[in-house]
């Protein structure tokens, strides 16, 4: 029996990389359509892609029939492709985000194995694949998974070019930069460019830049990314250009927008929490930096992490996803550390496992007490108990003295945790959102109205344009002309409808947000 178990362990070890990708694919793609589209960014992105598909539009993005200047079009194109194949629904809107997540894992593994060794590549792969934040973002209909992939590809391909002198890697880097520009904007030519420049300067390799090949790469990037910006500028008479570059980029950097601000240190804290469980070992990695950060790939990874954290810490508007393109490089750094521990006589300190256990115990307690504070979630405190998976995993790994075994426990345990949270806890909570609970009130053929504002998820779920009424007179006219008309609004706006006769037919508070959605009729 013991020989059979040992043989099975050897077989599984031989296929460990394939097993990691299989587990990651299950976590990334399972129940991808659950919950329904509700989060604001998801709703606007998915509906914009649908509208471009409906109108066979390839240049001007719209939401609810109006220009949407927040994002370039690349993720819209991928969503459209999924819609054409699998019809329009939440799962197809998120499909290529999950694909980009898996592709990013492939990048991290391939380039770390190519330039370091297989052990470092394996540990880097597992570290990123187990990150709850990375997994969650790769399951959302947003442009960030695309950006993370293209930024990682741009930097890693350029690094390969400097190590091998193969022009192919430089051209691939240029293509990846154009993908990043079409995912989030030209700032993602500047940030990878800054990272590469600093690394070349530190490595005393600036001469790499004085080559006709660099000019060709820049021209290729411009040829792939600039034409869309020119076309959208022309077709919108410059409105997209003004709103995108001035409001969505410059204003977001220089001013706090939509209440998304915070102290300087909030970004590094988000990065560390986002890269759990691997980030629990960052202190040990820093303490042993002289042993693991001598490699040039480690240097460019450090620079990437520092630049992203610094840039978005300086930015006045701060969101959890802004610094995420540094996640693959933090995973590579941790891969260096775990590989060094495994291949040296250094056993490694055990306190990171206890930090993980305590942290997930605290997170579970917070979830247990905070979630029921929302009236519609009063019976969902059980979600807090799901965090005990993380506690048990960390404690079990702590008791295991051999790094390969304890690391395998961490990866499998936290993959199970991610799978359970994303397939049970997250859908259960977000199924109580006001859009999903009230969408049945509208028939497919009726005209949908909103007063002042509404949750954009109604567009996607109802597959209807929504007429926004800005004045009391407009509301009165609609109710007078159509006795069955239903109007979506917020409770706080009803006080402005002085003298208007209406009847509230639904009232649902937004989850974890102050507004209360109401639907009223005559």
C-alpha positions as MATLAB code, in Angstrom:
seq = 'XXXXXXXXXXXXXXXXXXXXXXXXXXXXXXXXXXXXXXXXXXXXXXXXXXXXXXXXXXXXXXXXXXXXXXXXXXXXXXXXXXXXXXXXXXXXXXXXXXXXXXXXXXXXXXXXXXXXXXXXXXXXXXXXXXXXXXXXXXXXXXXXXXXXXXXXXXXXXXXXXXXXXXXXXXXXXXXXXXXXXXXXXXXXXXXXXXXXXXXXXXXXXXXXXXXXXXXXXXXXXXXXXXXXXXXXXXXXXXXXXXXXXXXXXXXXXXXXXXXXXXXXXXXXXXXXXXXXXXXXXXXXXXXXXXXXXXXXXXXXXXXXXXXXXXXXXXXXXXXXXXXXXXXXXXXXXXXXXXXXXXXXXXXXXXXXXXXXXXXXXXXXXXXXXXXXXXXXXXXXXXXXXXXXXXXXXXXXXXXXXXXXXXXXXXXXXXXXXXXXXXXXXXXXXXXXXXXXXXXXXXXXXXXXXXXXXXXXXXXXXXXXXXXXXXXXXXXXXXXXXXXXXXXXXXXXXXXXXXXXXXXXXXXXXXXXXXXXXXXXXX';
ca = [
       0.000    0.000    0.000;
       2.786    2.398    0.960;
       4.603    1.650   -2.299;
       1.432    2.374   -4.265;
       0.963    5.719   -2.508;
       4.598    6.646   -3.115;
       4.237    5.724   -6.784;
       1.095    7.881   -7.045;
       2.910   10.815   -5.416;
       5.766   10.464   -7.920;
       3.320   10.387  -10.838;
       1.485   13.460   -9.575;
       4.794   15.264   -8.998;
       5.756   14.617  -12.608;
       2.543   16.232  -13.768;
       2.414   18.952  -11.111;
       2.375   21.877  -13.562;
      -0.486   20.368  -15.570;
      -2.365   19.748  -12.317;
      -1.913   23.375  -11.240;
      -3.288   24.630  -14.548;
      -6.186   22.173  -14.334;
      -7.063   23.369  -10.820;
      -6.688   27.000  -11.912;
      -8.976   26.432  -14.913;
     -11.634   24.927  -12.651;
     -11.433   27.904  -10.275;
     -11.374   30.515  -13.061;
     -14.188   29.091  -15.216;
     -16.566   27.352  -12.805;
     -20.004   29.006  -12.633;
     -18.627   31.995  -14.512;
     -22.139   33.287  -15.140;
     -23.023   33.387  -11.444;
     -23.849   35.871  -10.060;
     -25.575   37.935  -12.722;
     -24.074   41.208  -13.931;
     -24.552   43.764  -11.161;
     -21.291   45.561  -10.270;
     -21.308   48.988  -11.908;
     -18.157   48.561  -14.020;
     -19.183   45.102  -15.196;
     -22.635   46.348  -16.182;
     -21.355   49.286  -18.197;
     -18.628   47.285  -19.931;
     -20.866   44.339  -20.819;
     -23.698   46.556  -22.053;
     -21.322   48.723  -24.107;
     -20.004   45.578  -25.803;
     -23.571   44.438  -26.498;
     -24.546   47.805  -27.988;
     -21.487   47.834  -30.247;
     -22.417   44.320  -31.377;
     -26.054   45.248  -32.000;
     -25.069   48.233  -34.127;
     -22.103   46.512  -35.784;
     -19.961   49.311  -34.342;
     -16.171   48.954  -34.125;
     -15.049   52.449  -33.251;
     -17.376   54.422  -30.972;
     -18.321   52.725  -27.673;
     -21.729   53.616  -26.247;
     -23.708   52.883  -23.129;
     -27.475   53.360  -23.151;
     -27.068   54.922  -26.587;
     -24.639   57.603  -25.380;
     -20.879   57.899  -25.815;
     -18.904   55.931  -23.218;
     -15.493   57.615  -22.945;
     -14.210   55.704  -19.924;
     -12.373   52.884  -21.719;
     -10.682   51.968  -25.020;
     -12.316   49.141  -26.996;
     -10.184   46.001  -26.745;
     -12.231   44.214  -24.076;
     -15.408   45.152  -25.947;
     -14.093   43.286  -28.994;
     -13.380   40.144  -26.960;
     -16.799   40.296  -25.317;
     -18.446   40.696  -28.707;
     -16.639   37.584  -29.934;
     -17.963   35.621  -26.951;
     -21.473   37.029  -27.474;
     -21.441   35.927  -31.116;
     -20.495   32.366  -30.170;
     -22.351   31.822  -26.895;
     -25.082   34.511  -26.932;
     -25.279   37.479  -24.576;
     -25.153   36.571  -20.902;
     -22.959   37.139  -17.846;
     -20.786   34.069  -18.461;
     -19.895   35.033  -22.020;
     -19.149   38.625  -20.944;
     -16.626   37.266  -18.443;
     -15.246   34.397  -20.529;
     -12.227   36.107  -22.058;
     -11.344   37.729  -18.732;
     -10.824   34.211  -17.393;
      -8.874   33.302  -20.538;
      -6.593   36.303  -19.950;
      -6.094   35.169  -16.359;
      -4.970   31.721  -17.489;
      -2.740   33.280  -20.167;
      -1.091   35.451  -17.512;
      -0.336   32.319  -15.497;
       1.232   30.809  -18.632;
       3.380   33.917  -19.088;
       4.646   33.819  -15.518;
       5.466   30.127  -15.698;
       7.055   30.170  -19.163;
       9.333   33.175  -18.684;
      10.389   32.278  -15.142;
      11.258   28.756  -16.260;
      13.082   30.104  -19.313;
      15.212   32.621  -17.429;
      15.494   31.153  -13.907;
      14.574   27.516  -13.254;
      11.587   25.198  -13.106;
      11.199   25.365   -9.339;
      10.975   29.170   -9.290;
       8.525   29.022  -12.201;
       6.343   26.473  -10.434;
       6.205   28.432   -7.176;
       5.527   31.707   -8.999;
       2.705   30.036  -10.939;
       1.089   28.657   -7.778;
       1.475   31.966   -5.919;
      -0.387   33.900   -8.598;
      -2.988   31.186   -9.225;
      -3.917   31.121   -5.524;
      -4.312   34.908   -5.204;
      -7.984   35.530   -4.392;
      -7.899   39.063   -5.792;
      -6.295   37.971   -9.055;
      -8.802   35.133   -9.434;
     -11.770   37.405   -8.684;
     -10.622   40.059  -11.163;
     -10.151   37.369  -13.815;
     -13.818   36.457  -13.411;
     -15.214   39.961  -13.992;
     -16.302   41.646  -17.222;
     -13.736   44.442  -16.886;
     -10.611   45.446  -18.850;
      -8.134   44.768  -16.024;
      -7.425   41.071  -16.813;
      -6.529   42.125  -20.363;
      -4.294   44.932  -19.062;
      -2.524   42.652  -16.574;
      -1.756   40.150  -19.322;
      -0.492   42.688  -21.850;
       1.654   44.621  -19.353;
       3.247   41.382  -18.147;
       3.803   40.244  -21.743;
       5.309   43.594  -22.745;
       7.853   43.659  -19.916;
       8.741   39.960  -19.979;
       9.119   39.869  -23.776;
      11.369   42.941  -23.664;
      13.405   41.283  -20.925;
      13.780   38.183  -23.127;
      14.923   40.407  -25.981;
      17.740   41.819  -23.836;
      18.792   38.309  -22.786;
      18.669   36.643  -26.196;
      18.955   39.522  -28.730;
      16.159   37.851  -30.713;
      14.208   40.546  -32.582;
      11.074   38.407  -32.290;
      10.840   39.134  -28.550;
      11.038   42.872  -29.132;
       8.270   42.717  -31.728;
       6.100   40.671  -29.374;
       6.746   43.244  -26.668;
       5.619   46.005  -29.031;
       2.420   44.109  -29.866;
       1.749   43.595  -26.150;
       2.212   47.313  -25.434;
      -0.345   48.132  -28.126;
      -2.712   45.677  -26.420;
      -2.203   47.496  -23.112;
      -2.846   50.863  -24.778;
      -6.078   49.550  -26.287;
      -7.068   48.037  -22.924;
      -6.667   51.085  -20.674;
      -4.957   53.902  -22.573;
      -1.581   55.375  -23.649;
      -0.455   55.680  -20.021;
       0.394   52.004  -20.359;
       3.031   52.863  -22.905;
       4.511   55.296  -20.392;
       4.498   53.032  -17.302;
       6.117   49.933  -18.896;
       8.488   52.318  -20.682;
       9.500   53.867  -17.352;
      10.005   50.432  -15.802;
      12.181   49.262  -18.686;
      14.216   52.499  -18.664;
      14.904   52.281  -14.905;
      15.901   48.634  -15.212;
      18.236   49.319  -18.137;
      19.739   52.229  -16.209;
      20.292   50.158  -13.066;
      21.656   47.270  -15.142;
      23.903   49.605  -17.175;
      22.305   48.468  -20.413;
      20.972   51.752  -21.766;
      22.831   51.070  -24.998;
      20.002   48.644  -25.842;
      17.817   51.671  -26.561;
      20.149   53.111  -29.206;
      19.120   50.718  -31.939;
      16.993   50.903  -35.058;
      15.125   47.877  -33.703;
      13.655   49.972  -30.875;
      12.378   52.483  -33.433;
      10.764   49.681  -35.431;
       9.108   48.367  -32.250;
       7.736   51.814  -31.404;
       6.405   52.242  -34.939;
       4.714   48.828  -34.690;
       3.100   49.800  -31.392;
       1.852   53.071  -32.878;
       0.588   51.351  -36.024;
      -1.491   48.915  -33.980;
      -2.851   51.295  -31.348;
      -3.062   54.837  -32.749;
      -5.542   54.295  -35.644;
      -8.462   53.570  -33.302;
      -7.787   56.729  -31.273;
      -7.679   58.753  -34.485;
     -10.919   57.212  -35.779;
     -12.810   57.715  -32.514;
     -11.549   61.311  -32.365;
     -12.858   61.978  -35.854;
     -16.192   60.197  -35.413;
     -16.969   61.947  -32.110;
     -15.644   65.357  -33.197;
     -13.001   65.205  -30.497;
     -15.441   64.607  -27.623;
     -14.067   61.147  -26.795;
     -10.494   62.451  -26.863;
     -11.268   65.316  -24.523;
     -13.277   63.280  -22.031;
     -11.021   60.233  -22.074;
      -7.663   61.959  -21.732;
      -8.642   64.932  -19.582;
     -11.418   63.566  -17.369;
     -10.802   59.821  -17.237;
      -6.994   59.990  -17.025;
      -5.612   63.383  -15.983;
      -8.468   64.270  -13.625;
      -8.436   60.816  -12.039;
      -4.728   61.143  -11.343;
      -4.845   64.715  -10.021;
      -8.228   64.662   -8.254;
     -10.189   62.222   -6.141;
     -13.122   61.005   -8.235;
     -16.331   59.196   -7.237;
     -15.162   59.013   -3.619;
     -12.274   56.673   -4.471;
      -9.437   58.242   -2.510;
      -7.254   57.253    0.416;
      -3.924   57.687    2.139;
      -0.629   56.973    0.367;
      -0.190   53.614    2.120;
      -3.533   52.191    1.009;
      -2.124   50.921   -2.316;
       0.736   48.786   -0.890;
      -1.708   47.413    1.689;
      -4.142   46.471   -1.101;
      -1.335   44.785   -3.057;
      -0.239   42.736   -0.051;
      -3.800   41.677    0.778;
      -4.518   40.995   -2.891;
      -1.554   38.640   -3.204;
      -2.464   36.485   -0.215;
      -1.623   33.785    0.670;
       1.794   34.216   -0.977;
       2.238   37.775    0.277;
       2.432   36.497    3.867;
       6.006   35.483    3.022;
       7.062   38.870    1.645;
       8.786   39.778    4.930;
      10.931   36.664    4.749;
      11.669   37.313    1.080;
      12.843   40.841    1.919;
      14.915   39.562    4.847;
      16.724   37.134    2.552;
      16.883   39.477   -0.441;
      20.645   39.120   -0.852;
      20.163   35.443   -1.636;
      17.310   35.674   -4.097;
      17.348   39.090   -5.786;
      20.662   38.928   -7.575;
      19.065   37.680  -10.791;
      18.233   40.313  -13.412;
      14.650   39.024  -13.726;
      14.248   39.635   -9.990;
      15.536   43.183  -10.454;
      13.073   44.078  -13.191;
      10.300   42.463  -11.122;
      11.206   44.604   -8.096;
      11.226   47.741  -10.240;
       7.828   46.835  -11.719;
       6.258   46.339   -8.289;
       7.759   49.553   -6.893;
       6.785   51.678   -9.911;
       3.165   50.515   -9.975;
       2.728   50.961   -6.241;
       4.380   54.392   -6.308;
       2.484   55.744   -9.320;
      -0.927   54.712   -8.017;
      -0.118   55.764   -4.455;
       0.581   59.266   -5.764;
      -2.643   59.226   -7.802;
      -5.476   61.015   -5.998;
      -8.013   58.443   -7.209;
      -7.266   54.994   -5.800;
      -9.038   51.765   -6.688;
      -8.077   48.202   -5.677;
      -7.441   47.159   -9.285;
      -5.111   50.017  -10.298;
      -1.835   48.393   -9.181;
      -2.813   44.853  -10.194;
      -0.447   44.679  -13.212;
       2.370   44.273  -10.677;
       0.864   41.017   -9.317;
       2.617   38.701  -11.824;
       5.958   40.258  -10.903;
       5.369   39.981   -7.177;
       4.535   36.321   -7.823;
       7.854   35.918   -9.671;
       9.724   37.445   -6.711;
       8.023   35.073   -4.304;
       8.816   32.227   -6.706;
      12.505   33.153   -6.336;
      12.167   33.022   -2.546;
      10.372   29.668   -2.359;
      12.797   28.142   -4.856;
      15.782   29.343   -2.835;
      14.324   27.946    0.400;
      13.677   24.585   -1.219;
      17.156   24.306   -2.732;
      19.144   25.561    0.267;
      19.742   24.369    3.803;
      17.605   27.239    5.091;
      14.399   25.846    6.598;
      12.541   29.129    6.677;
      10.630   30.651    9.536;
       7.126   29.441   10.237;
       5.452   32.660   11.366;
       3.948   33.527    7.899;
       1.651   30.495    8.231;
       0.426   31.717   11.622;
      -0.084   35.229   10.198;
      -2.257   33.680    7.489;
      -4.274   31.656    9.984;
      -4.890   34.695   12.219;
      -5.688   36.967    9.282;
      -8.297   34.642    7.798;
      -9.769   34.069   11.250;
     -10.201   37.840   11.600;
     -11.628   38.157    8.067;
     -14.102   35.384    8.791;
     -15.187   37.057   12.036;
     -15.638   40.385   10.254;
     -17.711   38.719    7.531;
     -19.794   36.879   10.127;
     -20.711   40.079   11.968;
     -20.732   42.648    9.122;
     -22.650   40.808    6.375;
     -25.845   40.405    8.488;
     -25.811   44.175    9.103;
     -27.288   44.462    5.619;
     -31.005   43.725    6.098;
     -31.282   41.565    2.968;
     -28.243   39.527    4.069;
     -29.277   38.936    7.668;
     -29.235   35.144    7.224;
     -25.889   35.018    5.407;
     -23.478   35.293    8.293;
     -22.502   31.705    7.446;
     -20.257   33.123    4.701;
     -17.858   34.055    7.499;
     -17.403   30.362    8.302;
     -16.067   29.772    4.775;
     -12.902   31.618    5.828;
     -12.163   28.724    8.186;
     -10.938   26.912    5.062;
      -8.096   29.428    4.921;
      -7.470   29.112    8.672;
      -7.328   25.309    8.524;
      -5.119   25.374    5.416;
      -2.601   27.770    6.962;
      -2.497   25.806   10.224;
      -2.023   22.482    8.418;
       0.769   23.962    6.301;
       2.382   25.353    9.471;
       2.520   21.876   11.005;
       4.207   20.492    7.869;
       7.957   21.078    8.032;
       8.886   20.369    4.403;
       8.435   23.315    2.022;
       7.202   21.375   -1.061;
       4.497   19.684    0.988;
       3.464   22.793    2.956;
       3.388   24.840   -0.249;
       1.209   22.199   -1.956;
      -1.160   22.367    1.017;
      -1.340   26.165    0.715;
      -2.024   26.106   -3.017;
      -4.668   23.373   -2.944;
      -6.305   24.693    0.232;
      -6.579   28.268   -0.975;
      -7.731   27.120   -4.408;
     -10.546   25.298   -2.629;
     -11.194   28.451   -0.603;
     -11.389   30.565   -3.780;
     -13.640   27.993   -5.437;
     -16.032   27.904   -2.480;
     -16.125   31.682   -1.962;
     -16.667   32.393   -5.667;
     -19.218   29.619   -6.185;
     -21.158   29.810   -2.918;
     -20.512   32.945   -0.863;
     -20.164   35.570   -3.581;
     -23.189   34.443   -5.693;
     -25.367   34.079   -2.570;
     -24.638   37.638   -1.487;
     -24.939   39.294   -4.884;
     -28.103   37.425   -5.806;
     -29.781   39.759   -3.312;
     -28.986   42.861   -5.355;
     -31.915   45.164   -6.194;
     -31.606   44.718   -9.960;
     -31.954   40.941   -9.883;
     -34.797   41.151   -7.354;
     -36.830   43.653   -9.381;
     -36.053   42.892  -13.032;
     -39.068   40.548  -13.240;
     -41.358   43.564  -12.876;
     -40.568   44.653  -16.435;
     -41.864   42.867  -19.504;
     -39.563   42.486  -22.539;
     -41.748   44.736  -24.709;
     -42.313   47.674  -22.400;
     -40.393   50.931  -22.437;
     -38.199   51.422  -19.382;
     -37.738   54.785  -17.667;
     -35.501   56.103  -14.899;
     -35.662   59.289  -12.893;
     -32.281   61.036  -12.406;
     -30.174   57.872  -12.117;
     -30.349   54.075  -11.924;
     -28.154   50.996  -11.671;
     -26.678   50.329  -15.145;
     -27.149   46.582  -14.663;
     -30.803   47.111  -15.639;
     -29.662   47.749  -19.217;
     -27.852   44.435  -19.433;
     -30.447   42.293  -17.661;
     -33.470   43.840  -19.402;
     -31.725   44.254  -22.765;
     -33.443   47.602  -23.115;
     -32.400   51.213  -23.551;
     -33.528   53.226  -20.552;
     -35.003   56.691  -20.976;
     -33.620   58.938  -18.240;
     -36.030   61.625  -17.033;
     -34.311   64.626  -15.506;
     -37.251   66.777  -14.388;
     -40.498   66.461  -12.456;
     -42.393   67.626  -15.526;
     -40.941   64.752  -17.562;
     -42.018   62.240  -14.911;
     -45.525   63.700  -14.824;
     -45.792   63.515  -18.629;
     -44.769   59.845  -18.716;
     -47.162   58.841  -15.923;
     -49.989   60.814  -17.545;
     -49.504   59.259  -20.977;
     -48.895   55.673  -19.863;
     -50.676   54.375  -16.779;
     -48.579   51.193  -16.762;
     -45.203   52.931  -17.063;
     -42.674   51.967  -14.406;
     -39.864   54.319  -13.427;
     -36.594   53.309  -11.739;
     -35.034   55.773   -9.324;
     -33.559   56.142   -5.849;
     -35.426   56.796   -2.651;
     -33.510   60.022   -2.034;
     -34.835   61.545   -5.286;
     -38.514   61.037   -4.523;
     -38.645   64.094   -2.271;
     -38.151   66.250   -5.365;
     -41.379   64.943   -6.950;
     -43.596   67.385   -5.072;
     -47.265   66.944   -5.948;
     -46.686   63.987   -8.280;
     -49.088   61.090   -7.727;
     -47.142   57.826   -7.772;
     -47.147   54.411   -6.152;
     -43.977   52.578   -5.116;
     -44.096   48.953   -6.264;
     -40.576   47.907   -5.222;
     -37.962   49.199   -2.805;
     -34.603   47.443   -2.398;
     -31.450   48.770   -0.753;
     -28.216   48.397   -2.693;
     -25.832   45.863   -1.142;
     -23.101   47.534    0.941;
     -24.020   50.914   -0.583;
     -26.151   53.776    0.817;
     -28.675   54.196   -2.065;
     -32.043   52.462   -2.055;
     -33.436   51.554   -5.463;
     -37.157   52.192   -5.942;
     -39.536   51.459   -8.792;
     -42.737   53.460   -8.944;
     -45.741   53.800  -11.215;
     -48.957   55.794  -11.304;
];
